[in-house]
Every structure is written in structure tokens, then in C-alpha cells.
């Protein structure tokens, strides 16, 4: 019996997860007081913790991607044997959807501390709790993987499924340790400001605005092949957290699905072989076993191109996102907002989960498609050639190619006849093509009549080709939800494409560089005006204080007796002795008499000066 039960550990992990979430919510400051503050003394504590900003966040992108990667294996294994009895009770068939919903919510709560500890403003507390929580999950998963290998002797392929989650947990442990050390060192150097909030206008959008005003740089034609065909770095664009998280989850889920495919396929073939040997005549036993081995090999070798194509789709998804967002920024995109805002916002919420599901289904259909192609090549070419029927195969292939060449040749003849005989000449010699105006109408009517009957046969073959291409391209492009599978006018029926459009529109409206720069300038002007107002108010306050102090000094000089009645003097005089109080009173009286004598002397001088002036005027008269 196993000493570690992962299903029980997932349930028990809810307790520390809830405690960590409550603690981080306690230290999270709210922007405004609630109405319940009068009844509950919460002040501005217990704010809402935001686990991850999917829309306009560009920092810690790979850390959040690793946090999502740590959840991938647990979510993937919910639907297999290890977590089949997830809630330890038998639910009726109608409640299975509710059980899946509760299971997903529980797993989300189990991994919530990873995201909350990364996004909290209290870096020391968040990094400490996140480090301990990540270490616990890493140790338990690692011990469970080795214990499963010892007890059950399971396949090595299936035991590799938790490896991505372990790598992500290890990355989170290092990231939390790095944040903790960096924050502790920053506390010793308070002169260095540590900014944790996302800027309203990120740096790459500032580059985009500079390019928008000064002109975009010209594309260098001498770039290497890798930069021309695969990826070109653009300083004016940066993938948001949502796209990084989606890409990481898609890669890990595809990895797990690939391993499960390699593990389940041999067992399925063995079961099919056992059933075939029981039901089929013994005379065909060798032939049946040979066919089954051929099917097994074809299915096995079809796994790798399907997985490789799916990985290319994930990388191409990022390229399409960048291309579409740039078109939206420039206003050259043909995306139209036909749905209402609630529908668009709800579609953006479903994007990451839908992208993973479409990718896995696309991988499965690609696997079947490559399997059928390999069977066609094997039974139509390889086996007949091995059996000595190569000439017959080449003859049939030649007839098929000849029919296709004749069909294509007729189409080319129609195009050439239209170009040189049935279209009028160019109006202007500088025009690129002739105008759509018919010339030689009689010959054109006869040409159309005789080819009408052949076009029916040609249309029959073209219709078959259309059906085959629709099946092929529909299976090939199922994982690419950036393209609609339905024709124009019916795109709304494609839920995957609607989800992609909703995500693009939400990201565009919240990361538009022009709108963000406008808001940034408004906030900058508002903060500048507030600073000017506060500076003026402080200046006026100091000026008023100086005026009050001058009036106070003038009043006390002219009335020294008021010094004894001041509040500050009464408070300080209680600690003085009686003798010191008497000396202070005598000093005040002396100062008062001195100022009184100076005032009288000034008055006498003024009287004498006035008398002298009056006598001088009398003598002049």
C-alpha cells in the first residue's frame, strides 16, 4: 500500500491554501472603506488578492507560466485512474458535470497560493509563504513518483508525466528564494526604490508610440534565414501573461497526452489482437497478426509528426497573436465586433481552457490523419510492390495522374482563351490587366456551350476534391482557432474562433498604446497639478505663520505682562520655584519700564522737533 495518497494530499492542501490566502488578504490594503467598517473594525485590510493579471501584465510572465505549469499534471490526471474517485463518493450520472466543476475549483484553490504569493505587494511575506508551499508540493510529488515506480512497477513512460510539474515547482522555489533575497537586500539600501506596481504605459508600448510618431524602422533584407522565416524580435511588442501561460499549459498538456498515447496504444492493439484471434478463422491467423502489427507500427510512427505539428501550432499561435494585435493597433484589421460586450468578455475568459482542449483534440485528429495517410501509402504502394504488383500500381497511378493533367489542362486552356481571345484590350497600356469586358461574343457563346457538358464531369471530380480537402484541412487546422472552419457569414457558429476574437478585442481595448498614453498624460498632469497646489499651499501656510509670529512678537514687546498669561508660559512655570518666578516678574517689569521710558523719550523728541519747525516757519514769515 502506498504511504502517500495524492488524492488525500490534494484535499488536505486546502487548509494551508485557505490560510495563506486569508493572510495575504489581511495584509492587502483596500482602496476605500466598506460600509461594514463601522460594525467590523477592519480599517482598510482584507483586500481582494489578485492571483494573476491576464490582460495587461508584462512582469513575472514566466513565473506565472511556471505556476500554471505546476497545475497542469494534476488537472490532466483528474480524468484518469488515480483521481477517478476524487470526492470519495458515488455521484449519480446527472451530477458528473457538477463533480468535475467542484474538482476543478478545488484544484484551483490548491494552487491559488502560488499565484497570490507572486502577485502580492508584501514581497517578504509572499515569497516566504510561497517558498514553503512550493517545497511541500515538490517533495510530495517527487516522493509519490518514486514510490509508484517501486510499488506498481508501472511503465517508465507513464511515470514521466509529473516531470513538467516538478520542473515548474523547482523553478518557483528558485524564484521565491530570489524575490526574498532581493527584497531583504533592498531593505538595507533604502535609497533604492523598489517598484512593484505595473506601469500604466509599459516600456514596449512607449517604443511603439515613438515608432508611430517617427516612423517604423525598415526591415533589413540581409537578415539571417532564422529571423526572416521563424521569428523577428520586435522591441515595440511584448506578449502578455495570458499568452505565455497558455503556451506553457498547451506544451505541458500536449506532453502528457503524448505520453499517455504511447502508453495506451500498445495495450489497445493487444486487446484488438486478442479479439481478432478469437473471432477470426484460424486459417487467417498469420495474416491477421501481420495486419495488426502493421496497424500498430503505422499508429506508432504517426504519433511523432502529429506531436511535431501540434508544437508548431503552439508557436504559430504566438506569431498570429502578434500579427493580429499589430493590425488592431494600426487600424488595418478586418475583425469586426458583432457580438455584445458581455459575450466578448465571456469569450475572453474561456480562451485559455478552450485553446488547450482544441489543441488536444487537434493532436488526436492529426494522429488519425497521419495514420490513415501511412496506411494508404502502405496498402497502395509498399505492399503491392513487395508482392510483385508494382507495374499494376504504376499503371493505375499513371491513369490517375493523366486524368488530373487533362482536367488541369482544360482549365488552363479556358484561362488562356479568356486572356487572349475573349477579353478586350487594355484601356491604358500601363494597366496591369485587361478589363472584364467580353470580346468576340459569338465565339465566347459557342465556347461556353461546348464546354458546358464537360464542366459537369469536371465539377463532379472537383466536388470530390472539395470534400476531401475540407475533411483534410478541417482535421489539419482544428487546433488553430485563429482561423474559422466555417465559411464567411457563419463564423459566429465556430465557438473556438469566437473565443479567439473575443480575447483579441479585450486585449486590444485594454492595451491600446494611444489610449494608454492619453490616460498616462492625464494622470501625469493631474499629479503635477496636485504637487503644485500642495507646494503653493505650503508656501502660503509658512507665510501666514511668519505673519502671526511677527504680530505676536510685536504684541508681547508692547505688552510684556501678557507673557505671564500665555499658555506655554503657564505650563512651564509650574516647574519653576517661587524665587525664580519673582525674578522673572521683576525682569518683565524692568523691561516694561525701559520700553516705557524709551517711548516717552521718543514722544518728547517728536514734540521738540515740531516746536522747532513751527518757530522756524514763524521767523520766515
PDB file of C-alpha atoms in Angstrom, residues 229-231 237-252 254 308-326 335 350-360 476-484 496-504 507:
ATOM      1  CA  UNK A 229      11.192  32.890 -41.546  1.00  0.00           C
ATOM      2  CA  UNK A 230      10.884  31.942 -37.888  1.00  0.00           C
ATOM      3  CA  UNK A 231      10.869  34.892 -35.501  1.00  0.00           C
ATOM      4  CA  UNK A 237       5.706  44.371 -28.717  1.00  0.00           C
ATOM      5  CA  UNK A 238       5.633  42.064 -25.743  1.00  0.00           C
ATOM      6  CA  UNK A 239       3.432  39.038 -25.133  1.00  0.00           C
ATOM      7  CA  UNK A 240       1.112  39.438 -22.131  1.00  0.00           C
ATOM      8  CA  UNK A 241       0.953  36.974 -19.277  1.00  0.00           C
ATOM      9  CA  UNK A 242      -2.129  35.258 -20.699  1.00  0.00           C
ATOM     10  CA  UNK A 243      -0.329  34.150 -23.882  1.00  0.00           C
ATOM     11  CA  UNK A 244       2.754  32.902 -22.012  1.00  0.00           C
ATOM     12  CA  UNK A 245       0.544  30.941 -19.600  1.00  0.00           C
ATOM     13  CA  UNK A 246      -1.475  29.493 -22.489  1.00  0.00           C
ATOM     14  CA  UNK A 247       1.647  28.415 -24.384  1.00  0.00           C
ATOM     15  CA  UNK A 248       3.174  26.742 -21.297  1.00  0.00           C
ATOM     16  CA  UNK A 249      -0.061  24.906 -20.439  1.00  0.00           C
ATOM     17  CA  UNK A 250      -0.504  23.755 -24.034  1.00  0.00           C
ATOM     18  CA  UNK A 251       3.029  22.368 -24.193  1.00  0.00           C
ATOM     19  CA  UNK A 252       2.746  20.510 -20.878  1.00  0.00           C
ATOM     20  CA  UNK A 254       0.458  18.017 -25.078  1.00  0.00           C
ATOM     21  CA  UNK A 308       5.598  17.927 -34.027  1.00  0.00           C
ATOM     22  CA  UNK A 309       2.775  19.632 -35.951  1.00  0.00           C
ATOM     23  CA  UNK A 310       0.989  20.467 -32.685  1.00  0.00           C
ATOM     24  CA  UNK A 311       4.121  22.077 -31.276  1.00  0.00           C
ATOM     25  CA  UNK A 312       4.436  24.131 -34.474  1.00  0.00           C
ATOM     26  CA  UNK A 313       0.815  25.217 -33.974  1.00  0.00           C
ATOM     27  CA  UNK A 314       1.595  26.488 -30.467  1.00  0.00           C
ATOM     28  CA  UNK A 315       4.499  28.580 -31.735  1.00  0.00           C
ATOM     29  CA  UNK A 316       2.474  29.763 -34.716  1.00  0.00           C
ATOM     30  CA  UNK A 317      -0.292  30.780 -32.311  1.00  0.00           C
ATOM     31  CA  UNK A 318       2.016  33.351 -30.717  1.00  0.00           C
ATOM     32  CA  UNK A 319       3.011  34.657 -34.126  1.00  0.00           C
ATOM     33  CA  UNK A 320      -0.642  35.058 -35.166  1.00  0.00           C
ATOM     34  CA  UNK A 321      -1.426  36.871 -31.912  1.00  0.00           C
ATOM     35  CA  UNK A 322       1.358  39.401 -32.502  1.00  0.00           C
ATOM     36  CA  UNK A 323       0.334  39.912 -36.112  1.00  0.00           C
ATOM     37  CA  UNK A 324      -3.349  40.421 -35.242  1.00  0.00           C
ATOM     38  CA  UNK A 325      -2.621  42.799 -32.365  1.00  0.00           C
ATOM     39  CA  UNK A 326      -0.376  44.939 -34.564  1.00  0.00           C
ATOM     40  CA  UNK A 335     -12.018  41.897 -37.350  1.00  0.00           C
ATOM     41  CA  UNK A 350     -12.815  30.880 -21.858  1.00  0.00           C
ATOM     42  CA  UNK A 351      -9.836  31.358 -24.165  1.00  0.00           C
ATOM     43  CA  UNK A 352      -7.009  29.564 -22.313  1.00  0.00           C
ATOM     44  CA  UNK A 353      -9.067  26.486 -21.448  1.00  0.00           C
ATOM     45  CA  UNK A 354     -10.593  26.270 -24.918  1.00  0.00           C
ATOM     46  CA  UNK A 355      -7.190  26.596 -26.574  1.00  0.00           C
ATOM     47  CA  UNK A 356      -5.857  23.623 -24.589  1.00  0.00           C
ATOM     48  CA  UNK A 357      -8.908  21.499 -25.422  1.00  0.00           C
ATOM     49  CA  UNK A 358      -8.781  22.353 -29.124  1.00  0.00           C
ATOM     50  CA  UNK A 359      -5.062  21.598 -29.220  1.00  0.00           C
ATOM     51  CA  UNK A 360      -5.507  18.131 -27.696  1.00  0.00           C
ATOM     52  CA  UNK A 476      -5.425  19.675 -40.020  1.00  0.00           C
ATOM     53  CA  UNK A 477      -6.494  23.119 -38.772  1.00  0.00           C
ATOM     54  CA  UNK A 478      -8.791  22.124 -35.900  1.00  0.00           C
ATOM     55  CA  UNK A 479      -6.266  23.225 -33.274  1.00  0.00           C
ATOM     56  CA  UNK A 480      -5.850  26.632 -34.933  1.00  0.00           C
ATOM     57  CA  UNK A 481      -8.762  28.602 -33.569  1.00  0.00           C
ATOM     58  CA  UNK A 482      -7.339  31.798 -35.088  1.00  0.00           C
ATOM     59  CA  UNK A 483      -8.973  30.688 -38.373  1.00  0.00           C
ATOM     60  CA  UNK A 484     -12.697  29.921 -38.760  1.00  0.00           C
ATOM     61  CA  UNK A 496     -13.320  28.434 -30.997  1.00  0.00           C
ATOM     62  CA  UNK A 497     -12.930  31.301 -33.435  1.00  0.00           C
ATOM     63  CA  UNK A 498     -15.385  33.436 -31.418  1.00  0.00           C
ATOM     64  CA  UNK A 499     -13.267  32.817 -28.336  1.00  0.00           C
ATOM     65  CA  UNK A 500     -10.137  33.942 -30.210  1.00  0.00           C
ATOM     66  CA  UNK A 501     -11.828  37.112 -31.480  1.00  0.00           C
ATOM     67  CA  UNK A 502     -13.182  37.944 -28.015  1.00  0.00           C
ATOM     68  CA  UNK A 503      -9.726  37.563 -26.465  1.00  0.00           C
ATOM     69  CA  UNK A 504      -8.152  39.796 -29.127  1.00  0.00           C
ATOM     70  CA  UNK A 507      -6.673  42.743 -25.065  1.00  0.00           C
TER      71      UNK A 507
END
